[in-house]
Coordinates of C-alpha atoms in Angstrom, one line a residue:
M17 CA 0.0 0.0 0.0
P18 CA 1.4 3.5 -0.9
E19 CA 2.6 5.8 2.0
S20 CA 0.0 8.4 1.2
L21 CA -3.6 7.8 0.2
P22 CA -4.6 8.9 -3.3
N23 CA -7.5 11.2 -3.6
P24 CA -10.3 9.0 -5.0
G25 CA -12.3 12.0 -6.3
V26 CA -15.5 12.1 -4.3
G27 CA -18.5 14.1 -5.5
E28 CA -18.8 17.9 -5.2
A29 CA -21.6 17.7 -2.6
S30 CA -19.2 16.0 -0.1
R31 CA -16.2 18.4 -0.6
A32 CA -15.2 20.6 2.3
D33 CA -15.6 24.3 1.5
E34 CA -13.1 25.7 4.0
T35 CA -10.4 28.0 2.7
I36 CA -6.8 27.0 2.2
A37 CA -5.8 29.2 5.2
D38 CA -8.3 27.5 7.6
R39 CA -7.6 23.9 6.5
P40 CA -5.5 22.0 9.0
R41 CA -2.1 21.0 7.7
V42 CA -1.6 17.2 7.9
V43 CA 1.9 16.0 8.5
L44 CA 2.1 12.2 8.6
L45 CA 4.4 11.6 11.5
D46 CA 5.2 8.4 13.4
V47 CA 2.5 8.6 15.9
D48 CA 0.5 6.1 18.0
P49 CA -3.1 7.0 17.2
Y50 CA -4.3 5.0 20.2
A51 CA -2.1 6.7 22.9
Q52 CA -3.7 8.3 25.9
P53 CA -3.0 11.9 24.6
V54 CA -4.8 11.1 21.4
R55 CA -7.8 9.7 23.3
A56 CA -7.9 12.9 25.4
E57 CA -7.9 15.1 22.2
L58 CA -10.7 13.0 20.6
R59 CA -12.8 13.4 23.8
A60 CA -12.2 17.2 23.7
A61 CA -13.2 17.4 20.1
A62 CA -16.2 15.1 20.3
A63 CA -18.8 17.8 20.0
V64 CA -17.7 18.7 16.5
L65 CA -16.4 15.3 15.3
M66 CA -19.6 13.3 16.0
P67 CA -21.9 15.4 13.9
A68 CA -19.3 15.2 11.1
M69 CA -19.2 11.4 11.3
R70 CA -23.0 11.3 11.2
E71 CA -22.9 13.5 8.1
A72 CA -20.3 11.2 6.6
A73 CA -22.4 8.1 7.3
A74 CA -25.4 9.7 5.6
S75 CA -23.2 10.7 2.6
I76 CA -21.6 7.2 2.2
R77 CA -24.8 6.0 0.5
S78 CA -23.9 8.2 -2.5
V79 CA -20.5 6.5 -2.7
L80 CA -22.3 3.1 -2.8
D81 CA -24.8 4.3 -5.4
D82 CA -22.0 5.4 -7.7
D83 CA -20.8 1.8 -8.0
P84 CA -23.3 -0.6 -9.7
Q85 CA -22.2 -3.7 -7.8
G86 CA -22.2 -1.9 -4.5
R87 CA -25.6 -0.4 -5.2
E88 CA -27.1 -3.8 -6.1
T89 CA -25.5 -5.6 -3.2
F90 CA -26.4 -3.1 -0.5
A91 CA -29.9 -2.7 -1.9
L92 CA -30.4 -6.5 -1.6
L93 CA -29.0 -6.5 1.9
E94 CA -31.6 -3.9 2.8
R95 CA -34.4 -5.9 1.2
E96 CA -33.4 -9.0 3.2
G97 CA -33.2 -6.9 6.4
L98 CA -29.6 -7.7 7.0
V99 CA -27.9 -4.3 6.8
D100 CA -29.0 -0.7 7.0
P101 CA -26.0 1.0 5.2
A102 CA -26.5 4.4 6.9
R103 CA -26.8 2.9 10.4
F104 CA -24.0 0.5 9.9
A105 CA -21.7 3.2 8.5
E106 CA -22.5 5.5 11.4
R107 CA -21.7 2.8 14.0
Y108 CA -18.6 1.8 12.2
L109 CA -17.2 5.3 11.9
L110 CA -18.0 6.1 15.5
G111 CA -16.0 3.0 16.4
V112 CA -13.0 3.8 14.2
Y113 CA -12.6 7.2 15.8
S114 CA -13.7 6.3 19.3
P115 CA -11.5 7.5 22.1
R116 CA -11.7 4.0 23.6
L117 CA -10.5 2.2 20.5
T118 CA -7.3 0.1 20.8
R119 CA -5.1 -1.0 17.9
R120 CA -5.9 -4.7 18.4
R121 CA -9.6 -4.1 18.3
Q122 CA -9.4 -1.9 15.2
Q123 CA -7.3 -4.5 13.4
R124 CA -9.8 -7.2 14.3
R125 CA -12.8 -5.1 13.1
A126 CA -11.0 -4.0 9.9
H127 CA -9.9 -7.5 9.1
L128 CA -13.6 -8.6 9.2
I129 CA -14.6 -5.7 6.9
G130 CA -11.9 -6.6 4.4
Q131 CA -12.9 -10.3 4.5
W132 CA -16.5 -9.4 4.0
F133 CA -15.7 -7.2 1.0
E134 CA -13.8 -10.1 -0.5
L135 CA -16.5 -12.6 0.3
M136 CA -19.1 -10.4 -1.4
G137 CA -16.9 -9.5 -4.3
L138 CA -17.0 -5.8 -3.6
P139 CA -14.0 -3.6 -4.6
L140 CA -12.1 -2.3 -1.6
S141 CA -12.1 1.0 -3.4
L142 CA -15.6 1.6 -2.0
S143 CA -14.2 1.5 1.5
V144 CA -11.3 3.8 0.5
E145 CA -13.7 6.3 -1.0
A146 CA -15.9 6.1 2.1
M147 CA -13.0 6.6 4.5
W148 CA -11.6 9.5 2.4
L149 CA -15.0 11.2 2.4
T150 CA -15.2 10.8 6.1
L151 CA -11.7 12.2 6.7
R152 CA -12.4 15.3 4.6
L153 CA -15.5 16.0 6.6
L154 CA -13.6 15.5 9.8
H155 CA -10.9 17.8 8.7
R156 CA -13.5 20.4 7.9
A157 CA -15.0 20.0 11.4
I158 CA -11.5 20.3 13.0
A159 CA -11.0 23.6 11.2
Q160 CA -13.9 25.0 13.2
L161 CA -12.4 24.1 16.5
P162 CA -11.3 27.2 18.6
W163 CA -7.8 25.6 19.0
A164 CA -4.4 26.7 18.1
R165 CA -3.4 25.8 14.6
E166 CA -0.7 23.3 15.6
R167 CA -3.1 21.5 17.9
R168 CA -5.7 21.2 15.1
S169 CA -3.0 19.9 12.8
Q170 CA -2.0 17.3 15.3
L171 CA -5.6 16.1 15.7
A172 CA -5.9 15.8 11.9
T173 CA -2.7 13.8 11.8
F174 CA -4.1 11.4 14.5
L175 CA -7.3 10.9 12.5
T176 CA -5.4 10.3 9.3
A177 CA -3.1 7.8 11.0
R178 CA -6.2 5.8 12.2
M179 CA -7.6 5.8 8.7
R180 CA -4.3 4.4 7.4
E181 CA -4.3 1.7 10.0
E182 CA -8.0 0.9 9.1
L183 CA -7.3 0.5 5.4
K184 CA -4.1 -1.5 5.9
A185 CA -6.0 -3.9 8.1
Q186 CA -8.9 -4.1 5.6
I187 CA -6.5 -5.0 2.8
D188 CA -4.9 -7.6 5.1
G189 CA -8.3 -9.1 5.8
Q190 CA -9.1 -9.2 2.1
R191 CA -5.9 -11.1 1.4
Q192 CA -6.5 -13.3 4.3
L193 CA -9.8 -14.6 3.0
A194 CA -8.3 -15.3 -0.4
L195 CA -5.6 -17.2 1.4
V196 CA -8.2 -19.1 3.4
R197 CA -9.8 -20.3 0.2
H198 CA -6.5 -21.5 -1.2
R199 CA -5.5 -23.3 2.0
L200 CA -8.9 -25.0 2.2
I201 CA -8.5 -26.5 -1.2
V202 CA -4.9 -27.6 -0.3
A203 CA -6.2 -29.2 2.9
L204 CA -9.0 -31.0 1.1
E205 CA -6.6 -32.3 -1.5
Q206 CA -4.5 -33.7 1.3
W207 CA -7.5 -35.1 3.1
R208 CA -8.6 -36.8 -0.2
V209 CA -5.2 -38.7 -0.1
E210 CA -5.5 -39.6 3.6
A211 CA -9.2 -40.6 3.7
T212 CA -9.8 -44.4 3.3
D213 CA -13.4 -44.3 2.2
W214 CA -16.1 -42.0 0.8
P215 CA -18.1 -41.4 4.1
E216 CA -14.9 -40.5 5.9
F217 CA -13.8 -38.1 3.2
V218 CA -17.2 -36.3 3.0
T219 CA -17.6 -35.9 6.8
G220 CA -14.0 -34.8 7.1
A221 CA -14.4 -32.3 4.2
M222 CA -17.6 -30.9 5.7
R223 CA -15.9 -30.5 9.1
R224 CA -13.1 -28.5 7.4
L225 CA -15.6 -26.3 5.5
S226 CA -18.3 -25.7 8.1
G227 CA -18.3 -22.2 9.6
R228 CA -15.7 -20.9 7.1
L229 CA -16.3 -18.4 4.2
G230 CA -19.8 -17.6 5.5
L231 CA -21.0 -21.2 5.1
V232 CA -24.0 -21.9 7.3
A233 CA -24.7 -25.5 6.1
L234 CA -23.5 -28.2 3.8
A235 CA -25.3 -31.2 2.3
L236 CA -24.6 -34.0 -0.1
G237 CA -27.3 -36.0 -1.6
R238 CA -28.4 -38.5 -4.4
P239 CA -31.7 -38.9 -6.1
D240 CA -33.9 -41.9 -5.1
S241 CA -36.1 -44.0 -7.4
E242 CA -38.7 -41.2 -7.4
A243 CA -36.2 -38.5 -8.5
R244 CA -36.2 -36.9 -5.0
I245 CA -32.8 -35.8 -3.7
V246 CA -32.1 -37.6 -0.4
Y247 CA -29.3 -36.1 1.7
E248 CA -26.8 -38.7 2.8
F249 CA -24.3 -36.4 4.5
T250 CA -25.0 -33.1 6.2
S251 CA -23.1 -30.6 8.4
P252 CA -24.6 -29.8 11.8
G253 CA -25.9 -26.5 10.5
F254 CA -28.1 -28.2 7.9
M255 CA -30.3 -30.0 10.5
P256 CA -32.1 -26.8 11.7
Y257 CA -32.8 -25.9 8.1
L258 CA -34.2 -29.3 7.4
E259 CA -36.3 -29.1 10.6
A260 CA -37.6 -25.7 9.4
I261 CA -38.5 -27.2 6.0
R262 CA -40.5 -29.9 7.7
R263 CA -42.2 -27.5 10.1
L264 CA -43.3 -25.2 7.3
R265 CA -44.3 -28.3 5.2
V266 CA -42.3 -27.4 2.2
G267 CA -42.2 -30.1 -0.5
S268 CA -39.2 -32.4 -1.2
L269 CA -36.5 -31.2 -3.6
M270 CA -37.1 -32.9 -6.9
L271 CA -35.1 -33.3 -10.1
D272 CA -38.1 -33.1 -12.4
A273 CA -38.1 -29.7 -14.1
S274 CA -41.9 -29.8 -14.4
S275 CA -42.3 -29.8 -10.6
T276 CA -42.6 -26.6 -8.5
F277 CA -39.8 -28.1 -6.4
G278 CA -37.5 -28.9 -9.3
H279 CA -35.7 -25.6 -9.9
S280 CA -33.4 -25.4 -6.9
P281 CA -29.7 -25.0 -7.5
Q282 CA -29.3 -28.7 -6.7
A283 CA -31.8 -29.8 -9.3
R284 CA -30.4 -27.4 -11.9
A285 CA -26.9 -28.5 -11.2
W286 CA -27.9 -32.2 -11.7
R287 CA -29.5 -31.4 -15.0
S288 CA -27.0 -29.0 -16.4
R289 CA -23.9 -30.9 -15.1
S290 CA -22.5 -27.5 -14.0
I291 CA -22.2 -25.2 -11.0
E292 CA -25.5 -23.4 -10.2
T293 CA -26.1 -20.6 -7.7
N294 CA -28.9 -18.9 -5.9
P295 CA -27.9 -15.3 -5.2
S296 CA -30.9 -14.7 -3.0
Y297 CA -34.1 -16.4 -2.2
L298 CA -35.8 -13.1 -3.0
I299 CA -34.4 -13.2 -6.5
D300 CA -34.1 -16.8 -7.5
T301 CA -37.7 -18.0 -8.2
G302 CA -36.5 -21.6 -8.3
A303 CA -35.4 -21.4 -4.7
A304 CA -38.3 -19.3 -3.5
P305 CA -40.3 -22.2 -2.0
W306 CA -37.6 -22.7 0.6
A307 CA -37.1 -18.9 1.4
P308 CA -39.0 -18.8 4.7
A309 CA -37.2 -21.9 6.0
A310 CA -33.8 -20.7 4.9
H311 CA -34.3 -17.2 6.3
S312 CA -35.4 -18.6 9.6
V313 CA -32.0 -20.2 10.1
G314 CA -29.8 -17.4 8.7
I315 CA -29.4 -18.8 5.1
H316 CA -29.6 -16.2 2.3
A317 CA -27.9 -17.8 -0.6
S318 CA -26.9 -21.2 -1.9
A319 CA -24.8 -23.0 -4.5
A320 CA -24.6 -26.6 -5.8
F321 CA -22.4 -28.7 -8.1
P322 CA -22.7 -32.2 -9.4
I323 CA -20.2 -34.8 -8.4
D324 CA -19.3 -36.9 -11.5
D325 CA -18.3 -40.5 -11.7
L326 CA -15.5 -41.8 -13.9
G327 CA -17.8 -41.8 -16.9
G328 CA -18.6 -38.1 -16.5
Q329 CA -22.2 -38.8 -15.3
A330 CA -23.6 -37.1 -12.2
A331 CA -23.5 -39.4 -9.2
A332 CA -24.3 -37.0 -6.4
V333 CA -24.9 -33.3 -5.8
F334 CA -23.1 -31.1 -3.2
A335 CA -24.9 -28.1 -1.8
L336 CA -23.5 -25.1 0.1
Y337 CA -25.7 -22.6 2.0
G338 CA -24.4 -19.1 2.7
Q339 CA -25.0 -16.4 5.3
W340 CA -25.0 -13.6 2.8
P341 CA -26.9 -13.0 -0.4
R342 CA -24.7 -13.0 -3.6
Q343 CA -21.8 -14.5 -1.7
F344 CA -21.4 -17.3 -4.4
E345 CA -21.6 -14.8 -7.3
P346 CA -18.1 -13.2 -7.4
E347 CA -15.6 -14.7 -9.7
S348 CA -13.3 -15.6 -6.8
A349 CA -16.2 -17.6 -5.3
R350 CA -16.9 -19.3 -8.6
L351 CA -13.2 -20.3 -8.9
F352 CA -13.4 -21.8 -5.4
L353 CA -16.5 -23.8 -6.2
Q354 CA -14.8 -25.1 -9.4
A355 CA -11.7 -26.2 -7.4
L356 CA -14.0 -27.8 -4.7
R357 CA -15.9 -29.7 -7.4
Q358 CA -12.7 -31.1 -8.8
V359 CA -11.6 -32.4 -5.3
F360 CA -15.0 -34.0 -4.7
A361 CA -15.1 -35.6 -8.1
Q362 CA -11.6 -37.1 -7.7
A363 CA -12.4 -38.3 -4.3
Y364 CA -15.6 -40.0 -5.5
V365 CA -13.8 -41.8 -8.3
E366 CA -11.2 -43.0 -5.8
L367 CA -13.3 -43.7 -2.7
G368 CA -17.0 -43.7 -3.7
R369 CA -17.5 -47.3 -4.7
R370 CA -19.4 -48.3 -1.6
S371 CA -21.7 -45.3 -1.8
R372 CA -23.1 -46.3 -5.1
A373 CA -25.3 -48.9 -3.3
E374 CA -28.4 -48.1 -1.4
I375 CA -29.0 -44.5 -0.3
I376 CA -28.8 -43.9 3.4
P377 CA -30.4 -40.6 4.5
A378 CA -28.3 -38.4 6.7
E379 CA -30.7 -38.6 9.7
M380 CA -30.7 -42.4 9.5
R381 CA -26.9 -42.5 9.2
R382 CA -26.7 -40.2 12.3
D383 CA -29.0 -42.6 14.2
H384 CA -26.8 -45.5 13.2
L385 CA -23.6 -43.7 14.3
Q386 CA -25.2 -43.0 17.7
L387 CA -26.1 -46.6 18.1
L388 CA -22.6 -47.7 17.3
S389 CA -21.1 -45.1 19.7
R390 CA -23.3 -46.5 22.5
G391 CA -22.1 -50.0 21.7
A392 CA -25.6 -51.1 20.6
V393 CA -24.2 -53.9 18.5
Q394 CA -25.6 -57.5 18.4
M395 CA -23.5 -60.2 16.9
V396 CA -25.3 -63.1 15.2
Y397 CA -23.5 -66.2 14.1
Q398 CA -24.0 -68.3 10.9
P399 CA -22.6 -71.8 11.2
I400 CA -20.0 -73.1 8.7
V401 CA -20.2 -76.8 8.1
D402 CA -17.5 -79.2 7.0
L403 CA -19.0 -80.7 3.8
R404 CA -17.0 -84.0 4.2
T405 CA -17.9 -84.8 7.8
G406 CA -21.1 -82.9 8.3
Q407 CA -19.7 -81.3 11.4
P408 CA -20.2 -77.6 12.3
V409 CA -16.6 -76.4 12.5
A410 CA -16.9 -72.6 12.8
V411 CA -19.3 -69.7 12.9
E412 CA -19.1 -66.4 11.1
A413 CA -19.8 -63.4 13.3
L414 CA -22.1 -60.9 11.6
A415 CA -22.8 -57.5 13.1
R416 CA -26.3 -56.0 13.6
L417 CA -27.3 -52.8 15.3
E418 CA -29.8 -52.9 18.1
Q419 CA -32.6 -50.3 18.4
G420 CA -34.6 -51.4 21.5
A421 CA -37.6 -53.5 20.7
E422 CA -37.3 -52.9 17.0
P423 CA -35.9 -55.5 14.6
L424 CA -32.1 -55.7 14.3
I425 CA -30.7 -53.3 11.7
Q426 CA -29.0 -55.3 8.9
P427 CA -25.5 -54.3 7.6
S428 CA -26.9 -53.3 4.2
A429 CA -28.7 -50.4 6.0
F430 CA -25.7 -49.0 7.8
L431 CA -22.3 -50.2 6.5
A432 CA -22.2 -47.9 3.5
G433 CA -22.6 -44.9 5.8
F434 CA -19.7 -45.9 8.1
G435 CA -16.3 -44.3 7.7
R436 CA -12.9 -45.5 8.9
A437 CA -13.4 -44.6 12.5
E438 CA -16.8 -46.4 12.6
L439 CA -15.5 -49.5 10.8
N440 CA -12.6 -49.6 13.3
R441 CA -15.0 -49.5 16.3
L442 CA -17.4 -52.0 14.7
F443 CA -14.5 -54.5 14.1
V444 CA -13.1 -54.2 17.6
L445 CA -16.5 -54.6 19.2
G446 CA -17.3 -57.6 17.0
L447 CA -14.0 -59.2 17.7
R448 CA -14.3 -58.9 21.4
M449 CA -17.9 -60.0 21.5
G450 CA -17.1 -63.0 19.2
L451 CA -14.1 -64.2 21.2
R452 CA -16.0 -63.9 24.5
Q453 CA -18.8 -65.9 23.0
L454 CA -16.3 -68.7 21.9
A455 CA -15.1 -68.8 25.5
Q456 CA -18.7 -69.3 26.7
W457 CA -19.4 -72.0 24.2
D458 CA -16.1 -73.7 25.3
A459 CA -17.6 -73.9 28.8
Q460 CA -20.6 -75.7 27.2
S461 CA -18.3 -78.2 25.5
L462 CA -19.0 -76.6 22.1
P463 CA -15.6 -76.0 20.5
L464 CA -15.9 -73.8 17.4
A465 CA -13.7 -71.5 15.4
L466 CA -14.7 -67.9 14.7
T467 CA -14.5 -66.1 11.4
L468 CA -14.9 -62.3 11.2
N469 CA -14.6 -59.9 8.3
L470 CA -11.6 -57.6 8.5
P471 CA -12.1 -54.6 6.2
P472 CA -9.0 -53.4 4.3
S473 CA -9.2 -49.9 5.9
V474 CA -9.1 -51.5 9.4
L475 CA -6.3 -53.9 8.4
V476 CA -3.9 -51.1 7.6
Q477 CA -4.5 -49.2 10.9
P478 CA -1.3 -49.1 12.9
D479 CA -3.1 -50.5 16.0
C480 CA -4.9 -53.3 14.2
V481 CA -2.5 -56.1 15.2
R482 CA -2.5 -54.9 18.8
W483 CA -6.3 -54.8 18.9
I484 CA -6.4 -58.5 17.9
Q485 CA -3.6 -59.5 20.2
D486 CA -5.3 -57.8 23.2
A487 CA -8.7 -59.4 22.4
L488 CA -7.1 -62.9 22.2
A489 CA -5.2 -62.4 25.4
A490 CA -8.3 -61.2 27.2
T491 CA -10.3 -64.3 26.4
G492 CA -7.5 -66.9 26.3
I493 CA -8.7 -68.1 22.9
A494 CA -5.9 -69.7 20.8
P495 CA -5.1 -67.6 17.7
Q496 CA -5.6 -70.6 15.4
R497 CA -9.3 -70.5 16.2
L498 CA -9.7 -67.0 14.9
M499 CA -10.1 -66.7 11.1
L500 CA -10.1 -63.2 9.6
E501 CA -11.7 -62.7 6.2
L502 CA -9.9 -60.2 4.0
L503 CA -11.6 -58.7 1.1
E504 CA -9.2 -57.8 -1.8
D505 CA -10.0 -54.6 -3.7
E506 CA -8.5 -52.5 -6.4
E507 CA -6.8 -50.0 -4.0
T508 CA -3.1 -50.3 -4.6
S509 CA -1.7 -47.5 -2.5
T510 CA -2.0 -49.5 0.7
T511 CA -0.9 -52.9 -0.6
A512 CA 2.5 -52.9 1.1
M513 CA 0.9 -52.0 4.5
R514 CA -1.8 -54.7 4.1
D515 CA 0.8 -57.3 3.3
I516 CA 2.9 -56.4 6.3
A517 CA -0.1 -56.6 8.6
I518 CA -1.1 -60.0 7.0
Q519 CA 2.4 -61.4 7.8
H520 CA 2.2 -60.2 11.4
L521 CA -1.2 -61.8 11.9
A522 CA 0.0 -65.1 10.3
T523 CA 3.0 -65.1 12.6
M524 CA 0.6 -64.7 15.6
G525 CA -1.1 -67.9 14.4
V526 CA -4.3 -66.2 13.2
R527 CA -5.8 -67.9 10.1
L528 CA -6.4 -65.7 7.1
V529 CA -9.2 -66.2 4.6
M530 CA -9.3 -64.5 1.2
D531 CA -13.0 -63.4 0.9
D532 CA -14.9 -63.3 -2.4
F533 CA -12.3 -65.3 -4.2
G534 CA -13.1 -65.3 -8.0
S535 CA -14.3 -61.7 -7.9
G536 CA -12.7 -58.9 -10.1
Y537 CA -10.0 -58.0 -7.6
S538 CA -8.8 -61.4 -6.5
N539 CA -5.1 -61.8 -7.0
L540 CA -3.6 -65.3 -7.6
W541 CA -0.1 -64.0 -7.1
R542 CA -0.9 -62.6 -3.7
L543 CA -2.8 -65.8 -2.8
R544 CA 0.2 -67.9 -3.6
N545 CA 2.8 -65.7 -1.9
L546 CA 0.9 -64.6 1.2
P547 CA 0.1 -66.9 4.2
F548 CA -3.6 -67.5 3.5
H549 CA -5.3 -70.5 5.1
S550 CA -8.6 -70.6 3.2
V551 CA -10.6 -69.0 0.4
K552 CA -14.2 -68.1 0.3
F553 CA -15.8 -68.0 -3.1
D554 CA -17.7 -65.0 -4.4
R555 CA -21.3 -65.8 -3.9
Q556 CA -22.2 -64.6 -7.4
L557 CA -20.2 -67.6 -8.8
L558 CA -22.7 -69.9 -7.1
A559 CA -25.3 -69.0 -9.8
D560 CA -23.6 -71.7 -11.8
L561 CA -24.8 -74.2 -9.2
D562 CA -28.4 -73.5 -10.1
T563 CA -28.0 -74.6 -13.7
D564 CA -28.0 -78.1 -15.2
H565 CA -24.7 -77.5 -16.9
Q566 CA -21.5 -78.6 -15.3
P567 CA -20.1 -75.6 -13.4
R568 CA -16.7 -75.9 -14.9
F569 CA -15.4 -72.5 -14.0
L570 CA -16.2 -72.9 -10.3
E571 CA -14.8 -76.4 -10.4
A572 CA -11.6 -75.0 -11.9
L573 CA -11.3 -72.4 -9.1
V574 CA -11.7 -75.0 -6.5
A575 CA -9.0 -77.0 -8.1
V576 CA -6.7 -74.0 -8.2
A577 CA -7.3 -73.4 -4.5
R578 CA -6.6 -77.0 -3.6
S579 CA -3.4 -77.0 -5.6
L580 CA -2.2 -74.1 -3.4
H581 CA -3.1 -76.2 -0.3
L582 CA -5.9 -73.8 0.7
R583 CA -9.2 -74.8 2.3
T584 CA -12.3 -73.9 0.2
V585 CA -15.5 -72.5 1.6
L586 CA -18.7 -71.9 -0.4
E587 CA -21.1 -69.4 1.0
G588 CA -24.5 -68.7 -0.3
L589 CA -25.7 -72.3 -0.1
E590 CA -29.4 -71.3 0.1
T591 CA -30.9 -74.5 -1.2
Q592 CA -30.3 -78.2 -0.6
D593 CA -29.5 -78.6 -4.2
R594 CA -26.7 -76.1 -3.9
V595 CA -25.4 -78.0 -0.9
E596 CA -25.3 -81.3 -2.9
R597 CA -23.6 -79.6 -5.9
A598 CA -21.0 -78.0 -3.6
C599 CA -20.1 -81.4 -2.2
T600 CA -19.8 -82.7 -5.8
L601 CA -17.3 -79.9 -6.5
G602 CA -15.1 -81.0 -3.6
A603 CA -15.5 -77.9 -1.5
D604 CA -14.2 -78.3 2.1
A605 CA -16.9 -76.3 3.9
G606 CA -20.2 -74.6 3.2
Q607 CA -22.3 -71.8 4.6
G608 CA -25.8 -70.6 3.8
F609 CA -29.5 -70.8 4.8
A610 CA -29.9 -74.3 3.6
L611 CA -27.6 -75.3 6.5
S612 CA -28.6 -72.5 9.0
P613 CA -29.5 -68.9 9.0
P614 CA -27.6 -66.5 11.3
L615 CA -28.4 -67.3 14.9
L616 CA -28.4 -65.4 18.1
P617 CA -25.7 -66.6 20.5
E618 CA -28.1 -68.5 22.7
Q619 CA -29.5 -70.4 19.7
V620 CA -26.2 -71.9 18.5
P621 CA -25.9 -74.7 21.1
S622 CA -29.4 -76.0 20.5
W623 CA -29.0 -75.7 16.7
T624 CA -25.7 -77.7 16.9
A625 CA -27.4 -80.5 18.9
N626 CA -30.4 -80.7 16.6
F627 CA -28.2 -80.5 13.5
E628 CA -26.8 -84.0 14.1
W629 CA -30.1 -85.6 13.2
R630 CA -30.8 -83.4 10.1
R631 CA -27.3 -83.8 8.9
R632 CA -27.3 -87.5 8.5
A633 CA -30.5 -87.6 6.5
A634 CA -29.5 -84.7 4.2
F635 CA -25.9 -85.6 3.7
E636 CA -26.4 -89.3 3.1
R637 CA -28.8 -88.4 0.3
S638 CA -26.2 -86.1 -1.2
R639 CA -23.4 -88.7 -0.7
C640 CA -21.1 -86.1 0.9
L641 CA -20.0 -88.3 3.8
D642 CA -16.6 -90.1 3.5

């Protein structure tokens, strides 16, 4: 910023009419404009300065009206009842030249003004003009003081110094907001690399964005089968808005352009495949149905962009809700939205595979997270039967969420909404509960092994091996009785960490199972070179068992596994015919509803006892027994 302020050329009506001889001479000296002597002088001159500041506040409107963007913005702020320019200017000027003002307080206030100008896309020259107009009127007032010329000149110098401090801080605030935008994008790019799944990325991104840049609320949704946008992830600030929508009985947001509720920025963004904004609920007729609800929670503008999949098709839509009208309209805001869209699109391509399944509304997801945080988890156990002996040899522990007297919540309803932290907690809870249950069955002379799914994101956690060691030590269960099912996927960035963890677990004696063998991401090289004990076949392959043709492909996969000295387990045995065919293929073990559905812990002993009788009849017919 230059040492002396240029004259911005204010209008004739605001020029001072004092003569050259009467005008105070301003000499810009190194002076502390907040020192006690300055405060005393401001108090002494208050009788003439305050009317001048009120006159300046009233005249500032003409400065705003001379700038089309300023005129439009402040007129809209008045319509929305957010700002009265004259009253705001008066209070602000009285604060800038208050005898009680400190440097720190002025810098804080001026920073906010500069940030607000940047947020709204207003040129800081408006503030310069307003401050210059004010200073000229104050100088004119000072000239009327019955003081010595030198004293008047010193007071003018003090006021000019404060104005310089004000404008410097405003410029710093403006730059600071631009820097905040840049740093947010950098932080989100880094978070995209660190996040292990889509829910974790979205919730973490919302946490980083919430409350910044005038953002009141954030939401991410996908259309359901009736073309209604269902919000799967929301920031805390979105829930009051959603409650207001329900209280006022506003219709659901639709994608259909023929619907009254199909013209919001979210719907337009989905259809146009581009960023869409709502400058004000008083201007955007498409957003008008939600205006009362939005205004009731302090939302005055919104923006949305589609999140594209790898094929360039919209997969979800991200919505931002702002505190100020027109805050998403400036070019700087548009550039930020474009960068944000790119980060989300890349994250979705890399992490969004699980989210492409069933839509889980944000409120339901929040309920599920609360249940998990309270430990409201019920493990059920599906027996695994040796197809050669007919003996139950293990159970797979499957997690459900408990909600009081209501039916247990199935994994398909909550797993896709869990991020890394939730999957970690679910695994540890399931592991501890399952091993404790084995110990209880041991006391009933019911020796079984336990299988449990170990998600890839949990496997690579630094504490994963310790969690397993601690759980085994706490129950006294031999590691060989714990079988962890590992699902291979296409993520390659953590392959080395996964392989190290697998070696550690094998060294402990834990048995490792490659889950969904035969799916698109199974890797025969890894299966041969890593210490796996068993393979579980992808249940989709079992469709071959329902045909009359020889299931040659599945038979070949069983042969490959046996050649690698791996035990083979076929899950999805839902019919007796599938059980018989699995035996014919030579699979070692089977799992499915034809053998047993998932059972509550207390049901397993009685099922085992009764299965002896059913086993003989069924398995003798299928000629599975040795």
